[in-house]
mmCIF file of C-alpha atoms in Angstrom:
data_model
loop_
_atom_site.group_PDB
_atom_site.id
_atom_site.type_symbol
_atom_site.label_atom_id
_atom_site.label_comp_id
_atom_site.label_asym_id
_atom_site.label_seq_id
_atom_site.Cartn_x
_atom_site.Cartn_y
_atom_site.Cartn_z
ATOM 1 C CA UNK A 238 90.669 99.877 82.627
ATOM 2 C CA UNK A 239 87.900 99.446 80.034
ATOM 3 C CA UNK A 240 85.134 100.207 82.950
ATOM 4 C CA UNK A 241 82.759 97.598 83.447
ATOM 5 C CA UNK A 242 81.584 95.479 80.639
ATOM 6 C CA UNK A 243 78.155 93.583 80.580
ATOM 7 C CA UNK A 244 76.920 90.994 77.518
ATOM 8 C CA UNK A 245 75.104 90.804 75.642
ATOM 9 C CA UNK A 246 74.033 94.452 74.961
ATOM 10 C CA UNK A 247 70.824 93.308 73.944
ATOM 11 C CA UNK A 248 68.752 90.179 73.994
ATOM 12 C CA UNK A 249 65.724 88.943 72.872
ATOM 13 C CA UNK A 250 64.262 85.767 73.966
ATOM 14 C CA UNK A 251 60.689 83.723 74.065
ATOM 15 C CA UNK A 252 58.777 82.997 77.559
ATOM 16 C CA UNK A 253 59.693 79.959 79.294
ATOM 17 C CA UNK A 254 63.513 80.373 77.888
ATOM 18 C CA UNK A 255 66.840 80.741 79.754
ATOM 19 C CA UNK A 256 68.424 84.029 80.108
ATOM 20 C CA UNK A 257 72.142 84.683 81.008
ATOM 21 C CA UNK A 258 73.456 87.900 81.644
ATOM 22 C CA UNK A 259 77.316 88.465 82.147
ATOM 23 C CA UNK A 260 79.206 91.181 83.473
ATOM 24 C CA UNK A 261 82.895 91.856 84.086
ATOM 25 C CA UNK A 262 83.486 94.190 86.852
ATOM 26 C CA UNK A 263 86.416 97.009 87.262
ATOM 27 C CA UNK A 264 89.481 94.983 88.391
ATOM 28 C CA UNK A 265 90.339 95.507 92.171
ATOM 29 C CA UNK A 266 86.719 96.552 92.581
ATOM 30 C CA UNK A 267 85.348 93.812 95.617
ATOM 31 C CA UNK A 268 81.763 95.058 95.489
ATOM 32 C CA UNK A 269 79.522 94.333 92.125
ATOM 33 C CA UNK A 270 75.758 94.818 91.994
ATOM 34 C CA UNK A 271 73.019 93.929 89.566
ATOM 35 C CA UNK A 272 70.563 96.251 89.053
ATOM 36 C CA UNK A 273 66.744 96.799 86.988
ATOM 37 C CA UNK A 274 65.362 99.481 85.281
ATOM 38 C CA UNK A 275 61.857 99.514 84.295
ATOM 39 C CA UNK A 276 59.407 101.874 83.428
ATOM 40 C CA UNK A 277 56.878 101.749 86.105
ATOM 41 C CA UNK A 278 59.876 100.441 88.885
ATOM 42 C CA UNK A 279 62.549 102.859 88.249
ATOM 43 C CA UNK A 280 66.213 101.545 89.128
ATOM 44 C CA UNK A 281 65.742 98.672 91.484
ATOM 45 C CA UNK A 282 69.060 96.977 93.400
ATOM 46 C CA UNK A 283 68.374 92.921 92.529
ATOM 47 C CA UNK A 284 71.382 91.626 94.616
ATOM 48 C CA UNK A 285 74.595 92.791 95.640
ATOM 49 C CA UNK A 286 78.363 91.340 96.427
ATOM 50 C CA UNK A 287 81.026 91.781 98.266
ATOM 51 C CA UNK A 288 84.546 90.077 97.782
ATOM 52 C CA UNK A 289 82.499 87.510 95.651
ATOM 53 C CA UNK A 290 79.824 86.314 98.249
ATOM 54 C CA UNK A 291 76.197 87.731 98.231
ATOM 55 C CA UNK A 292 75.459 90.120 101.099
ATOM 56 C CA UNK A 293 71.861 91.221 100.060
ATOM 57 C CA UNK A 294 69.910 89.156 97.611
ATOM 58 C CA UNK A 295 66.424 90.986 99.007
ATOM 59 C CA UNK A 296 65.614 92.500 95.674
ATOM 60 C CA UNK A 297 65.747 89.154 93.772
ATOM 61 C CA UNK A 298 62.340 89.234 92.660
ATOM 62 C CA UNK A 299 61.463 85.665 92.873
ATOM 63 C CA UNK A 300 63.145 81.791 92.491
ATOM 64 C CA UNK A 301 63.306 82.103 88.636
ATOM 65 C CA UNK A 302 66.276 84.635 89.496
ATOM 66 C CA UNK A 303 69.597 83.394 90.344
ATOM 67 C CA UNK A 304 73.230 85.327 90.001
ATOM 68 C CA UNK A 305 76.621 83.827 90.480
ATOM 69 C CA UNK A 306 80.261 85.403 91.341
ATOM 70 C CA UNK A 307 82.755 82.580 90.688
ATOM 71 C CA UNK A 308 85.426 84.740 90.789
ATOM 72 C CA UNK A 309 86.351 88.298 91.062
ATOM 73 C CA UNK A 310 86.487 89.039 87.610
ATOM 74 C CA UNK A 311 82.681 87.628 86.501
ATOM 75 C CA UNK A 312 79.311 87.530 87.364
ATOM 76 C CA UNK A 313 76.265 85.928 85.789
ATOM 77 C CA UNK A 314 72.499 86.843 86.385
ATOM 78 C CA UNK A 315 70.202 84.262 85.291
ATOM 79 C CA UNK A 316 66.744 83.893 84.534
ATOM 80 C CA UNK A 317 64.732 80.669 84.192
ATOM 81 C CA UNK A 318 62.432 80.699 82.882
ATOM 82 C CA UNK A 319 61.810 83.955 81.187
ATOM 83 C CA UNK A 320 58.625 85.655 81.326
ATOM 84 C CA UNK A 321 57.366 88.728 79.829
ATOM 85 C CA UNK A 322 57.381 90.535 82.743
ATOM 86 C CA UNK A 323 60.807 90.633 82.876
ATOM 87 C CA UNK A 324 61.820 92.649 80.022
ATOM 88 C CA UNK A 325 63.960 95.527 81.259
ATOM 89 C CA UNK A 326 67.423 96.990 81.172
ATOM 90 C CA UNK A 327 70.061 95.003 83.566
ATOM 91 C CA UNK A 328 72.921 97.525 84.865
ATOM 92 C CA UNK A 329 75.830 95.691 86.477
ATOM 93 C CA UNK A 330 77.655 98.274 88.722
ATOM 94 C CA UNK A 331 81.237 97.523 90.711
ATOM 95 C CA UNK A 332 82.945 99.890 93.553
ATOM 96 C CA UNK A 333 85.056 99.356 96.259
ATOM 97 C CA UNK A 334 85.493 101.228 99.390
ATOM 98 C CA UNK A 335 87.002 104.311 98.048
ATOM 99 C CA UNK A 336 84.965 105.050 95.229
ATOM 100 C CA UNK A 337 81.537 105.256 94.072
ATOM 101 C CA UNK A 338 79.464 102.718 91.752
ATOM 102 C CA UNK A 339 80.363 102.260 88.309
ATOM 103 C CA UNK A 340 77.986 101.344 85.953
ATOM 104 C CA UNK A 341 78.226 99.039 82.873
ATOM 105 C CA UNK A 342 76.486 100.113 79.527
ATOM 106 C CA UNK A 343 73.063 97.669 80.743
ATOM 107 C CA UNK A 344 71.385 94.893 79.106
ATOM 108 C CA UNK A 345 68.096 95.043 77.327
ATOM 109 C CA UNK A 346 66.259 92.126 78.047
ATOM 110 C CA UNK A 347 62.868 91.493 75.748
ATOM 111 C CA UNK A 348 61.210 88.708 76.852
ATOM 112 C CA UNK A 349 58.203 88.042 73.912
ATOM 113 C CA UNK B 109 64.280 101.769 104.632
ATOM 114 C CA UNK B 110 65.558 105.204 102.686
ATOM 115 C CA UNK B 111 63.826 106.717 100.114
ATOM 116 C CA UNK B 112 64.455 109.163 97.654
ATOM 117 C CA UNK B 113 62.091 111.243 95.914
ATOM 118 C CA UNK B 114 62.420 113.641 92.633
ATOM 119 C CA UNK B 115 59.097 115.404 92.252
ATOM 120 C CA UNK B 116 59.805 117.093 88.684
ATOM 121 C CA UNK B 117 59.429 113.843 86.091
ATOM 122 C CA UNK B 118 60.351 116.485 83.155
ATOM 123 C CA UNK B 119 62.214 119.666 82.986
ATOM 124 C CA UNK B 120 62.861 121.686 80.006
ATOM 125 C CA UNK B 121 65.122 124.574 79.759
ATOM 126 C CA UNK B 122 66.628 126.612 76.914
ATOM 127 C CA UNK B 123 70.220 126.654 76.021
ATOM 128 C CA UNK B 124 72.782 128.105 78.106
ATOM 129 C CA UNK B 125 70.006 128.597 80.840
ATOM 130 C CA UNK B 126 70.217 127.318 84.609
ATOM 131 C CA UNK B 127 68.090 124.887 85.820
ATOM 132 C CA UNK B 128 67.676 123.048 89.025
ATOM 133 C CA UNK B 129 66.280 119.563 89.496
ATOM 134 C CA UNK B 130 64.500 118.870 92.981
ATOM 135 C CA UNK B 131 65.571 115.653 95.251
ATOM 136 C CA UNK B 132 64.586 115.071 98.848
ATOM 137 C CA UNK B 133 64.984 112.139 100.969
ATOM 138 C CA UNK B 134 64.059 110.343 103.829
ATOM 139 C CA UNK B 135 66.749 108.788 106.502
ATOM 140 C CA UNK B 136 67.201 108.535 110.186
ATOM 141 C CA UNK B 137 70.492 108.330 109.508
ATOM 142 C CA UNK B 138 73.114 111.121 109.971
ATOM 143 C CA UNK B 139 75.970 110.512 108.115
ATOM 144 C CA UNK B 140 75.521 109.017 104.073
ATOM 145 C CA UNK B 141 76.072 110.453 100.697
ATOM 146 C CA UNK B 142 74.213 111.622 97.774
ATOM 147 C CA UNK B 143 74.738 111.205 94.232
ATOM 148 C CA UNK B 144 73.427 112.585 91.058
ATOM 149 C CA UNK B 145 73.942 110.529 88.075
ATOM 150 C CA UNK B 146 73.233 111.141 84.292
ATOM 151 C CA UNK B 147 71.176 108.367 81.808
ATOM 152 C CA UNK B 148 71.943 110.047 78.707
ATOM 153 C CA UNK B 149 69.768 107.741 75.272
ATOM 154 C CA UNK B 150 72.804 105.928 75.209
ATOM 155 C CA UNK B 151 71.758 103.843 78.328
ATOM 156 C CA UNK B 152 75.290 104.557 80.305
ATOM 157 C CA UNK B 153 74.581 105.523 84.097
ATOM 158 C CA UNK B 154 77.396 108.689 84.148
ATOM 159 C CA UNK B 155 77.691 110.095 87.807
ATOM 160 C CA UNK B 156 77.796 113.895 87.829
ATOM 161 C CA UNK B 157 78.370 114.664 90.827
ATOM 162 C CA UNK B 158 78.562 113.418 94.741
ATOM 163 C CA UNK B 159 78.164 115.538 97.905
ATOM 164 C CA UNK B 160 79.223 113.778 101.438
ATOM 165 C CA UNK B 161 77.011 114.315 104.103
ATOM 166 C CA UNK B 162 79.012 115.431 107.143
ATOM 167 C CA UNK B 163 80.370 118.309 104.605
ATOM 168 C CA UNK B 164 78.911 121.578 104.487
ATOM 169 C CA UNK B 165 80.315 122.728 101.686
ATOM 170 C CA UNK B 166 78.397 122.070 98.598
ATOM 171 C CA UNK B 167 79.689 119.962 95.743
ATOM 172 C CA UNK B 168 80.863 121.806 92.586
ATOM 173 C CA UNK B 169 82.101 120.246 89.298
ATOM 174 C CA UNK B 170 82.367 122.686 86.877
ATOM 175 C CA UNK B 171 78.917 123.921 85.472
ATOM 176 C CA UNK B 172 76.931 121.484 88.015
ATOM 177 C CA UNK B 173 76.862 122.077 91.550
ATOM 178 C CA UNK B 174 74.174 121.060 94.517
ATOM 179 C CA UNK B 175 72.256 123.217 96.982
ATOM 180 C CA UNK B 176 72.686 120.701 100.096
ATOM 181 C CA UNK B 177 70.095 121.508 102.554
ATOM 182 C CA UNK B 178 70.721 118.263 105.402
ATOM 183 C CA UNK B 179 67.952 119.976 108.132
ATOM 184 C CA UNK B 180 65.623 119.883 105.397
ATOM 185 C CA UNK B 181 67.038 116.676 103.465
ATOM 186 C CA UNK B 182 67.196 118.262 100.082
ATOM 187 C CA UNK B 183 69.554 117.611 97.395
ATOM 188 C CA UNK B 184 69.191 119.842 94.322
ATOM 189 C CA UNK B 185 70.923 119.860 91.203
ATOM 190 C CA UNK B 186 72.009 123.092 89.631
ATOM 191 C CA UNK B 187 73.048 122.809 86.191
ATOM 192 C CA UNK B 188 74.608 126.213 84.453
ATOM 193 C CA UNK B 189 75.046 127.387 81.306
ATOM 194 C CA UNK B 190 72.592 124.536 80.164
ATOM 195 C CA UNK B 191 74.257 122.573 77.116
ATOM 196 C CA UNK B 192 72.371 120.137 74.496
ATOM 197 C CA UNK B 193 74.405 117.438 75.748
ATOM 198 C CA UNK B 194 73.253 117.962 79.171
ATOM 199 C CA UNK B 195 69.606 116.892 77.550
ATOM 200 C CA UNK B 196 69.126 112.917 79.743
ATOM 201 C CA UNK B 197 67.656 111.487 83.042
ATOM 202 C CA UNK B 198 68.779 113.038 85.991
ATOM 203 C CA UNK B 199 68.967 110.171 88.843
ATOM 204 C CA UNK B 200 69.152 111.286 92.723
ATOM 205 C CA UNK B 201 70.808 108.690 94.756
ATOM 206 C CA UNK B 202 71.422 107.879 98.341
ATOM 207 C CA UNK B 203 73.659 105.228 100.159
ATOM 208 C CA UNK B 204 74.940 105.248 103.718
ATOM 209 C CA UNK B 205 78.761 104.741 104.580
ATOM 210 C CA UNK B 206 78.079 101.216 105.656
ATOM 211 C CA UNK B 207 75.637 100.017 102.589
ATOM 212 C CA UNK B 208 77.439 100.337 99.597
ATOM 213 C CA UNK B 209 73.999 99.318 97.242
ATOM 214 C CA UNK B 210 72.320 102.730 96.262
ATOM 215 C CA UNK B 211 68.316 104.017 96.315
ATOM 216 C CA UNK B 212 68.011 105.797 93.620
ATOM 217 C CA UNK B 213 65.140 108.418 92.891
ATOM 218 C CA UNK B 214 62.419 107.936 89.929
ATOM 219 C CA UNK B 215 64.171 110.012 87.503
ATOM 220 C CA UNK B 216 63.859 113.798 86.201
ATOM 221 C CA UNK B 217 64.126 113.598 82.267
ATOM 222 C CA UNK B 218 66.157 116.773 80.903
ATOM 223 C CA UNK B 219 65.177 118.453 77.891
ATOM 224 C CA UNK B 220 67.966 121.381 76.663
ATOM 225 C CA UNK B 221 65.973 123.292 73.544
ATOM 226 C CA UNK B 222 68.218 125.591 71.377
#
């Protein structure tokens, strides 16, 4: 398995733009987070999934956040609109049961 | 609500040294586990090393091992033979059995000098 693979690996985008983030989780994984890192935060759990349905959104920081499982092979985090305050690195992370978190390589969001 | 807490924000230690990172936590809970993960520049979150809590044993994986302390809810890092690859963030991490989402520590940041 190639791990878990997020897109883009980087992104730059003006305030008041929409922001898509995409990850692809560890097949036969059923539980895929989404994850910040800041600076002055540290690693902060956004909202997390379990056999495709949300179980814990509380992290979301506020409405301009929204994430998506369709299916069990993708996940989208989206951001609309964009602010500055929002730049960061977006990890995307899948497990199941029997194993711990994996981690995908992160976005960098810059939000200018 | 859990929370983990790494007290060192920067280590430095010379090549082939030991070092030990500090994490403690704070749970009411009595059976979880504890992770220690590794943010090397490259961005990737690598885990080094987990320790379960209802063992007493303390994790080992080749030159890193942990100094498990559950009465006193410590969870250092030991790394051995210190290697300039080893030089990244450290990240403590926490989940219980039932919670799959981790809590994850501020960060120690690593620096290996030859």
């Amino acid at each position: 398995d190639a791990g878990v693979i997020q897109s883009p690996r980087h992104e730059v985008t003006e305030m008041g733009q929409e922001v898509t983030l995409r990850c692809k989780p560890i097949s036969g994984h059923d539980y895929l987070f989404w994850y910040r890192q800041t600076m002055m935060r540290g690693l902060e759990l956004l909202i997390y999934f379990n056999n495709n349905v949300p179980i814990d959104d509380s992290g979301m920081p506020e409405d301009r956040f929204s994430a998506k499982m369709p299916n069990a092979s993708f996940s989208t985090l989206k951001i609309q609109p964009s602010e500055p305050r929002d730049s960061a690195v977006y990890f995307c992370a899948s497990s199941s049961y029997f194993t711990e978190a994996f981690f995908g390589q992160g976005t960098r969001l810059t939000v200018v | 609500a859990q929370t983990v807490t790494q007290s060192q924000p920067e280590m430095s230690v010379q090549e082939a040294e030991t070092v030990t990172l500090s994490c403690t936590y704070d749970t009411s809970e009595s059976d979880y586990y504890l992770f220690w993960y590794k943010q090397p520049p490259s961005r990737q979150m690598i885990l080094v090393i987990r320790q379960e809590a209802y063992k007493q044993q303390n994790a080992t994986e080749n030159r890193f091992s942990v100094n498990f302390q559950k009465a006193a809810k410590s969870f250092s890092l030991k790394i051995s033979d210190s290697q300039l690859g080893d030089a990244a963030m450290y990240f403590c991490a926490y989940r219980t059995p039932s919670g799959y989402a981790l809590n994850f520590g501020k960060g120690t940041s690593l620096l290996v000098t030859p």
